[in-house]
């Protein structure tokens, strides 16, 4: 019951932008969109999150559509070290219960 | 930087053994979580704690217990390890209503 759908995999060339899509058509007004990634055999790494405005940090940009039913994570200049599984998660802040529900994610392969 | 550490990266135990997995965070976070990750099943929440001595069951608590005696430390206990508990175990912490940060994970093999 991950509430998001992502394609299983995609690839991009090193140095190019990687655009990772996510659908969350049943998102509620108080739910945020989170992105994590997991490099093989490591713990998940937080990337970025947003509610309705686009967000940017040193790692990536998050573009959320106006109806909030989908979003895109953008890695502006992908490197080989960005090869990982990327998880899109929706989550409401609900007091003490702030657990994350991970789906299967999208496997990004960056090729030289 | 937030730091979440786990006591072991790799662990091998025998069926029936009692297993302790320790997690420590250094950011004074209120919330701590234990997940397990298995191929094809993603991450599944086992237990979480939102304060010292408080705990809540996650989605798959059977066969596990937890202990939170100090704010910075959250322990996962397998009272009698079984082969179906072979998995990658991930600990995370967060402040209330904030981003979760994960440790490096413990790969547990139960023989």
PDB file of C-alpha atoms in Angstrom:
ATOM      1  CA  UNK A   1       0.000   0.000   0.000  1.00  0.00           C
ATOM      2  CA  UNK A   2       2.729   2.395  -1.039  1.00  0.00           C
ATOM      3  CA  UNK A   3       0.361   5.050  -2.518  1.00  0.00           C
ATOM      4  CA  UNK A   4       2.912   5.826  -5.242  1.00  0.00           C
ATOM      5  CA  UNK A   5       3.743   4.247  -8.570  1.00  0.00           C
ATOM      6  CA  UNK A   6       7.112   4.417 -10.256  1.00  0.00           C
ATOM      7  CA  UNK A   7       8.473   2.698 -13.337  1.00  0.00           C
ATOM      8  CA  UNK A   8      10.746  -0.170 -12.334  1.00  0.00           C
ATOM      9  CA  UNK A   9      13.888   1.148 -13.993  1.00  0.00           C
ATOM     10  CA  UNK A  10      15.475   3.744 -16.183  1.00  0.00           C
ATOM     11  CA  UNK A  11      18.913   4.737 -17.317  1.00  0.00           C
ATOM     12  CA  UNK A  12      20.702   7.878 -18.336  1.00  0.00           C
ATOM     13  CA  UNK A  13      24.120   8.923 -19.543  1.00  0.00           C
ATOM     14  CA  UNK A  14      26.692  10.306 -17.163  1.00  0.00           C
ATOM     15  CA  UNK A  15      26.639  14.090 -17.083  1.00  0.00           C
ATOM     16  CA  UNK A  16      23.078  14.315 -18.323  1.00  0.00           C
ATOM     17  CA  UNK A  17      20.018  15.158 -16.261  1.00  0.00           C
ATOM     18  CA  UNK A  18      18.102  12.228 -14.808  1.00  0.00           C
ATOM     19  CA  UNK A  19      14.358  12.819 -14.512  1.00  0.00           C
ATOM     20  CA  UNK A  20      12.654  10.282 -12.278  1.00  0.00           C
ATOM     21  CA  UNK A  21       8.838  10.289 -12.401  1.00  0.00           C
ATOM     22  CA  UNK A  22       6.393   9.356  -9.668  1.00  0.00           C
ATOM     23  CA  UNK A  23       2.605   9.156  -9.638  1.00  0.00           C
ATOM     24  CA  UNK A  24       0.667   9.754  -6.440  1.00  0.00           C
ATOM     25  CA  UNK A  25      -2.854  10.367  -7.694  1.00  0.00           C
ATOM     26  CA  UNK A  26      -4.517   9.739  -4.323  1.00  0.00           C
ATOM     27  CA  UNK A  27      -2.330  12.139  -2.365  1.00  0.00           C
ATOM     28  CA  UNK A  28      -4.113  14.071   0.385  1.00  0.00           C
ATOM     29  CA  UNK A  29      -3.790  17.751   1.074  1.00  0.00           C
ATOM     30  CA  UNK A  30      -1.619  17.229   4.145  1.00  0.00           C
ATOM     31  CA  UNK A  31       0.731  14.688   2.592  1.00  0.00           C
ATOM     32  CA  UNK A  32       4.272  15.494   1.597  1.00  0.00           C
ATOM     33  CA  UNK A  33       6.240  13.910  -1.225  1.00  0.00           C
ATOM     34  CA  UNK A  34       9.577  12.483  -0.101  1.00  0.00           C
ATOM     35  CA  UNK A  35      12.433  11.056  -2.118  1.00  0.00           C
ATOM     36  CA  UNK A  36      15.061   8.695  -0.778  1.00  0.00           C
ATOM     37  CA  UNK A  37      17.672   6.655  -2.554  1.00  0.00           C
ATOM     38  CA  UNK A  38      19.490   3.491  -1.651  1.00  0.00           C
ATOM     39  CA  UNK A  39      22.846   2.561  -3.029  1.00  0.00           C
ATOM     40  CA  UNK A  40      23.515  -1.157  -3.000  1.00  0.00           C
ATOM     41  CA  UNK A  41      24.031  -2.601   0.503  1.00  0.00           C
ATOM     42  CA  UNK A  42      23.658   0.760   2.235  1.00  0.00           C
ATOM     43  CA  UNK A  43      20.865   2.370   4.225  1.00  0.00           C
ATOM     44  CA  UNK A  44      18.417   4.697   2.452  1.00  0.00           C
ATOM     45  CA  UNK A  45      19.603   8.271   2.036  1.00  0.00           C
ATOM     46  CA  UNK A  46      17.244  11.224   2.268  1.00  0.00           C
ATOM     47  CA  UNK A  47      17.266  13.409  -0.848  1.00  0.00           C
ATOM     48  CA  UNK A  48      14.478  15.984  -0.759  1.00  0.00           C
ATOM     49  CA  UNK A  49      10.836  16.535   0.095  1.00  0.00           C
ATOM     50  CA  UNK A  50       8.065  18.990  -0.707  1.00  0.00           C
ATOM     51  CA  UNK A  51       4.392  19.754  -0.250  1.00  0.00           C
ATOM     52  CA  UNK A  52       3.273  21.730  -3.290  1.00  0.00           C
ATOM     53  CA  UNK A  53       6.035  24.098  -4.258  1.00  0.00           C
ATOM     54  CA  UNK A  54       9.053  23.025  -6.240  1.00  0.00           C
ATOM     55  CA  UNK A  55      12.100  22.427  -4.100  1.00  0.00           C
ATOM     56  CA  UNK A  56      15.830  22.409  -4.773  1.00  0.00           C
ATOM     57  CA  UNK A  57      18.823  21.481  -2.671  1.00  0.00           C
ATOM     58  CA  UNK A  58      22.426  20.533  -3.292  1.00  0.00           C
ATOM     59  CA  UNK A  59      21.467  17.047  -4.393  1.00  0.00           C
ATOM     60  CA  UNK A  60      18.396  17.446  -6.563  1.00  0.00           C
ATOM     61  CA  UNK A  61      15.276  19.334  -7.579  1.00  0.00           C
ATOM     62  CA  UNK A  62      11.716  18.237  -6.951  1.00  0.00           C
ATOM     63  CA  UNK A  63       9.000  19.340  -9.334  1.00  0.00           C
ATOM     64  CA  UNK A  64       5.423  18.754  -8.140  1.00  0.00           C
ATOM     65  CA  UNK A  65       2.541  19.233 -10.563  1.00  0.00           C
ATOM     66  CA  UNK A  66      -0.087  21.816  -9.733  1.00  0.00           C
ATOM     67  CA  UNK A  67      -2.701  19.135  -8.965  1.00  0.00           C
ATOM     68  CA  UNK A  68      -0.065  17.318  -6.854  1.00  0.00           C
ATOM     69  CA  UNK A  69      -0.883  13.997  -8.475  1.00  0.00           C
ATOM     70  CA  UNK A  70       2.628  13.472  -9.768  1.00  0.00           C
ATOM     71  CA  UNK A  71       6.158  14.664  -9.262  1.00  0.00           C
ATOM     72  CA  UNK A  72       9.595  14.435 -10.850  1.00  0.00           C
ATOM     73  CA  UNK A  73      12.941  14.188  -9.150  1.00  0.00           C
ATOM     74  CA  UNK A  74      15.694  15.777 -11.184  1.00  0.00           C
ATOM     75  CA  UNK A  75      19.363  14.989 -10.754  1.00  0.00           C
ATOM     76  CA  UNK A  76      20.846  17.743 -12.888  1.00  0.00           C
ATOM     77  CA  UNK A  77      24.183  16.130 -13.761  1.00  0.00           C
ATOM     78  CA  UNK A  78      24.054  12.417 -13.073  1.00  0.00           C
ATOM     79  CA  UNK A  79      27.270  10.624 -12.120  1.00  0.00           C
ATOM     80  CA  UNK A  80      28.052   6.947 -11.849  1.00  0.00           C
ATOM     81  CA  UNK A  81      27.680   7.244  -8.074  1.00  0.00           C
ATOM     82  CA  UNK A  82      24.029   8.176  -8.560  1.00  0.00           C
ATOM     83  CA  UNK A  83      23.269   4.620  -9.660  1.00  0.00           C
ATOM     84  CA  UNK A  84      20.805   3.482  -7.004  1.00  0.00           C
ATOM     85  CA  UNK A  85      17.190   2.627  -6.250  1.00  0.00           C
ATOM     86  CA  UNK A  86      15.130   5.791  -5.819  1.00  0.00           C
ATOM     87  CA  UNK A  87      12.007   5.735  -3.684  1.00  0.00           C
ATOM     88  CA  UNK A  88       9.151   8.190  -3.943  1.00  0.00           C
ATOM     89  CA  UNK A  89       7.037   8.242  -0.779  1.00  0.00           C
ATOM     90  CA  UNK A  90       4.023  10.224   0.333  1.00  0.00           C
ATOM     91  CA  UNK A  91       3.643  10.838   4.003  1.00  0.00           C
ATOM     92  CA  UNK A  92       1.475  12.951   6.256  1.00  0.00           C
ATOM     93  CA  UNK A  93       2.731  14.496   9.410  1.00  0.00           C
ATOM     94  CA  UNK A  94       0.502  12.880  11.992  1.00  0.00           C
ATOM     95  CA  UNK A  95       1.930  13.576  15.377  1.00  0.00           C
ATOM     96  CA  UNK A  96       4.090  10.841  16.788  1.00  0.00           C
ATOM     97  CA  UNK A  97       3.394   8.412  13.974  1.00  0.00           C
ATOM     98  CA  UNK A  98       5.672   9.446  11.157  1.00  0.00           C
ATOM     99  CA  UNK A  99       6.536   6.086   9.656  1.00  0.00           C
ATOM    100  CA  UNK A 100       7.520   5.820   6.019  1.00  0.00           C
ATOM    101  CA  UNK A 101       6.051   3.295   3.624  1.00  0.00           C
ATOM    102  CA  UNK A 102       8.534   2.347   0.941  1.00  0.00           C
ATOM    103  CA  UNK A 103       7.401   0.894  -2.373  1.00  0.00           C
ATOM    104  CA  UNK A 104       9.657  -0.905  -4.813  1.00  0.00           C
ATOM    105  CA  UNK A 105      11.271   2.238  -6.140  1.00  0.00           C
ATOM    106  CA  UNK A 106      12.887   2.897  -9.478  1.00  0.00           C
ATOM    107  CA  UNK A 107      16.337   1.583 -10.295  1.00  0.00           C
ATOM    108  CA  UNK A 108      18.408   4.273 -11.950  1.00  0.00           C
ATOM    109  CA  UNK A 109      21.434   3.104 -13.887  1.00  0.00           C
ATOM    110  CA  UNK A 110      23.883   5.794 -14.937  1.00  0.00           C
ATOM    111  CA  UNK A 111      26.025   4.669 -17.853  1.00  0.00           C
ATOM    112  CA  UNK A 112      29.460   6.082 -18.700  1.00  0.00           C
TER     113      UNK A 112
ATOM    114  CA  UNK B   1      25.259  15.970  10.090  1.00  0.00           C
ATOM    115  CA  UNK B   2      22.847  13.460  11.511  1.00  0.00           C
ATOM    116  CA  UNK B   3      24.554  10.232  12.438  1.00  0.00           C
ATOM    117  CA  UNK B   4      22.790   6.948  12.979  1.00  0.00           C
ATOM    118  CA  UNK B   5      25.021   4.006  13.770  1.00  0.00           C
ATOM    119  CA  UNK B   6      24.247   0.319  14.031  1.00  0.00           C
ATOM    120  CA  UNK B   7      26.271  -2.074  16.116  1.00  0.00           C
ATOM    121  CA  UNK B   8      27.195  -4.497  13.351  1.00  0.00           C
ATOM    122  CA  UNK B   9      27.284  -4.444   9.560  1.00  0.00           C
ATOM    123  CA  UNK B  10      27.186  -8.225   9.285  1.00  0.00           C
ATOM    124  CA  UNK B  11      26.004 -10.827  11.773  1.00  0.00           C
ATOM    125  CA  UNK B  12      25.713 -14.611  11.611  1.00  0.00           C
ATOM    126  CA  UNK B  13      23.611 -16.418  14.220  1.00  0.00           C
ATOM    127  CA  UNK B  14      22.145 -19.861  14.701  1.00  0.00           C
ATOM    128  CA  UNK B  15      18.493 -20.779  14.901  1.00  0.00           C
ATOM    129  CA  UNK B  16      17.172 -20.338  18.415  1.00  0.00           C
ATOM    130  CA  UNK B  17      19.794 -17.814  19.512  1.00  0.00           C
ATOM    131  CA  UNK B  18      18.793 -14.533  21.103  1.00  0.00           C
ATOM    132  CA  UNK B  19      19.958 -11.656  18.933  1.00  0.00           C
ATOM    133  CA  UNK B  20      20.412  -7.996  19.857  1.00  0.00           C
ATOM    134  CA  UNK B  21      20.689  -5.299  17.242  1.00  0.00           C
ATOM    135  CA  UNK B  22      21.683  -1.913  18.576  1.00  0.00           C
ATOM    136  CA  UNK B  23      21.078   1.491  17.052  1.00  0.00           C
ATOM    137  CA  UNK B  24      22.416   4.810  18.319  1.00  0.00           C
ATOM    138  CA  UNK B  25      21.681   8.314  17.062  1.00  0.00           C
ATOM    139  CA  UNK B  26      23.504  11.458  18.077  1.00  0.00           C
ATOM    140  CA  UNK B  27      20.958  14.135  17.187  1.00  0.00           C
ATOM    141  CA  UNK B  28      18.626  14.005  20.179  1.00  0.00           C
ATOM    142  CA  UNK B  29      15.795  12.707  17.981  1.00  0.00           C
ATOM    143  CA  UNK B  30      12.554  11.691  19.633  1.00  0.00           C
ATOM    144  CA  UNK B  31      11.525   9.062  17.081  1.00  0.00           C
ATOM    145  CA  UNK B  32      13.392   5.889  16.243  1.00  0.00           C
ATOM    146  CA  UNK B  33      12.434   3.075  13.891  1.00  0.00           C
ATOM    147  CA  UNK B  34      13.397  -0.459  12.964  1.00  0.00           C
ATOM    148  CA  UNK B  35      12.755  -1.755   9.446  1.00  0.00           C
ATOM    149  CA  UNK B  36      13.701  -4.907   7.646  1.00  0.00           C
ATOM    150  CA  UNK B  37      14.373  -5.077   3.956  1.00  0.00           C
ATOM    151  CA  UNK B  38      13.993  -8.151   1.784  1.00  0.00           C
ATOM    152  CA  UNK B  39      14.310  -8.559  -1.992  1.00  0.00           C
ATOM    153  CA  UNK B  40      11.023  -7.885  -3.736  1.00  0.00           C
ATOM    154  CA  UNK B  41       9.311  -6.753  -0.519  1.00  0.00           C
ATOM    155  CA  UNK B  42      10.880  -3.358   0.037  1.00  0.00           C
ATOM    156  CA  UNK B  43      11.264  -1.907   3.530  1.00  0.00           C
ATOM    157  CA  UNK B  44       8.798  -3.016   6.174  1.00  0.00           C
ATOM    158  CA  UNK B  45       8.384  -1.366   9.534  1.00  0.00           C
ATOM    159  CA  UNK B  46       8.885  -3.661  12.525  1.00  0.00           C
ATOM    160  CA  UNK B  47       8.617  -1.312  15.524  1.00  0.00           C
ATOM    161  CA  UNK B  48       9.026   2.335  16.290  1.00  0.00           C
ATOM    162  CA  UNK B  49       9.422   4.464  19.373  1.00  0.00           C
ATOM    163  CA  UNK B  50       8.463   8.072  19.845  1.00  0.00           C
ATOM    164  CA  UNK B  51       9.920   8.515  23.305  1.00  0.00           C
ATOM    165  CA  UNK B  52      11.985   6.778  25.937  1.00  0.00           C
ATOM    166  CA  UNK B  53      10.278   3.600  27.127  1.00  0.00           C
ATOM    167  CA  UNK B  54       7.543   4.049  24.512  1.00  0.00           C
ATOM    168  CA  UNK B  55       7.091   1.664  21.631  1.00  0.00           C
ATOM    169  CA  UNK B  56       4.562   0.987  18.913  1.00  0.00           C
ATOM    170  CA  UNK B  57       4.147  -2.036  16.671  1.00  0.00           C
ATOM    171  CA  UNK B  58       4.783  -1.549  13.027  1.00  0.00           C
ATOM    172  CA  UNK B  59       3.566  -3.727  10.195  1.00  0.00           C
ATOM    173  CA  UNK B  60       5.486  -6.923  11.016  1.00  0.00           C
ATOM    174  CA  UNK B  61       6.260  -7.076  14.780  1.00  0.00           C
ATOM    175  CA  UNK B  62       5.868 -10.836  15.182  1.00  0.00           C
ATOM    176  CA  UNK B  63       9.029 -12.494  16.432  1.00  0.00           C
ATOM    177  CA  UNK B  64      10.621  -9.211  17.512  1.00  0.00           C
ATOM    178  CA  UNK B  65      10.707  -6.980  20.566  1.00  0.00           C
ATOM    179  CA  UNK B  66      12.361  -3.634  21.194  1.00  0.00           C
ATOM    180  CA  UNK B  67      13.826  -1.621  24.028  1.00  0.00           C
ATOM    181  CA  UNK B  68      14.284   2.111  24.395  1.00  0.00           C
ATOM    182  CA  UNK B  69      15.809   2.859  27.784  1.00  0.00           C
ATOM    183  CA  UNK B  70      17.711   5.934  26.644  1.00  0.00           C
ATOM    184  CA  UNK B  71      16.723   8.514  24.075  1.00  0.00           C
ATOM    185  CA  UNK B  72      19.699   7.894  21.823  1.00  0.00           C
ATOM    186  CA  UNK B  73      19.514   4.097  21.772  1.00  0.00           C
ATOM    187  CA  UNK B  74      16.918   1.766  20.298  1.00  0.00           C
ATOM    188  CA  UNK B  75      17.460  -1.974  20.419  1.00  0.00           C
ATOM    189  CA  UNK B  76      15.809  -4.672  18.344  1.00  0.00           C
ATOM    190  CA  UNK B  77      15.650  -8.114  19.929  1.00  0.00           C
ATOM    191  CA  UNK B  78      15.040 -11.438  18.282  1.00  0.00           C
ATOM    192  CA  UNK B  79      14.125 -13.667  21.219  1.00  0.00           C
ATOM    193  CA  UNK B  80      14.692 -16.890  19.296  1.00  0.00           C
ATOM    194  CA  UNK B  81      16.128 -16.312  15.856  1.00  0.00           C
ATOM    195  CA  UNK B  82      14.664 -18.225  12.945  1.00  0.00           C
ATOM    196  CA  UNK B  83      15.866 -18.623   9.382  1.00  0.00           C
ATOM    197  CA  UNK B  84      13.021 -16.469   8.071  1.00  0.00           C
ATOM    198  CA  UNK B  85      14.505 -13.571  10.006  1.00  0.00           C
ATOM    199  CA  UNK B  86      17.537 -13.535   7.742  1.00  0.00           C
ATOM    200  CA  UNK B  87      17.369 -10.034   6.340  1.00  0.00           C
ATOM    201  CA  UNK B  88      18.825  -6.561   6.168  1.00  0.00           C
ATOM    202  CA  UNK B  89      17.822  -4.571   9.261  1.00  0.00           C
ATOM    203  CA  UNK B  90      17.695  -0.809   9.074  1.00  0.00           C
ATOM    204  CA  UNK B  91      17.398   1.675  11.901  1.00  0.00           C
ATOM    205  CA  UNK B  92      16.213   5.251  11.412  1.00  0.00           C
ATOM    206  CA  UNK B  93      15.613   8.293  13.592  1.00  0.00           C
ATOM    207  CA  UNK B  94      13.813  11.595  13.253  1.00  0.00           C
ATOM    208  CA  UNK B  95      12.538  14.512  15.243  1.00  0.00           C
ATOM    209  CA  UNK B  96       8.760  14.691  15.497  1.00  0.00           C
ATOM    210  CA  UNK B  97       7.193  15.356  12.093  1.00  0.00           C
ATOM    211  CA  UNK B  98      10.555  15.532  10.371  1.00  0.00           C
ATOM    212  CA  UNK B  99      12.743  13.625   7.963  1.00  0.00           C
ATOM    213  CA  UNK B 100      13.923  10.133   8.858  1.00  0.00           C
ATOM    214  CA  UNK B 101      17.628   9.403   8.647  1.00  0.00           C
ATOM    215  CA  UNK B 102      18.866   5.870   8.279  1.00  0.00           C
ATOM    216  CA  UNK B 103      21.821   3.929   9.577  1.00  0.00           C
ATOM    217  CA  UNK B 104      24.039   1.768   7.343  1.00  0.00           C
ATOM    218  CA  UNK B 105      22.107  -1.416   8.005  1.00  0.00           C
ATOM    219  CA  UNK B 106      22.897  -4.811   9.545  1.00  0.00           C
ATOM    220  CA  UNK B 107      22.859  -7.903   7.364  1.00  0.00           C
ATOM    221  CA  UNK B 108      21.745 -10.776   9.570  1.00  0.00           C
ATOM    222  CA  UNK B 109      22.108 -14.367   8.487  1.00  0.00           C
ATOM    223  CA  UNK B 110      20.383 -17.000  10.619  1.00  0.00           C
ATOM    224  CA  UNK B 111      21.619 -20.521   9.984  1.00  0.00           C
TER     225      UNK B 111
END
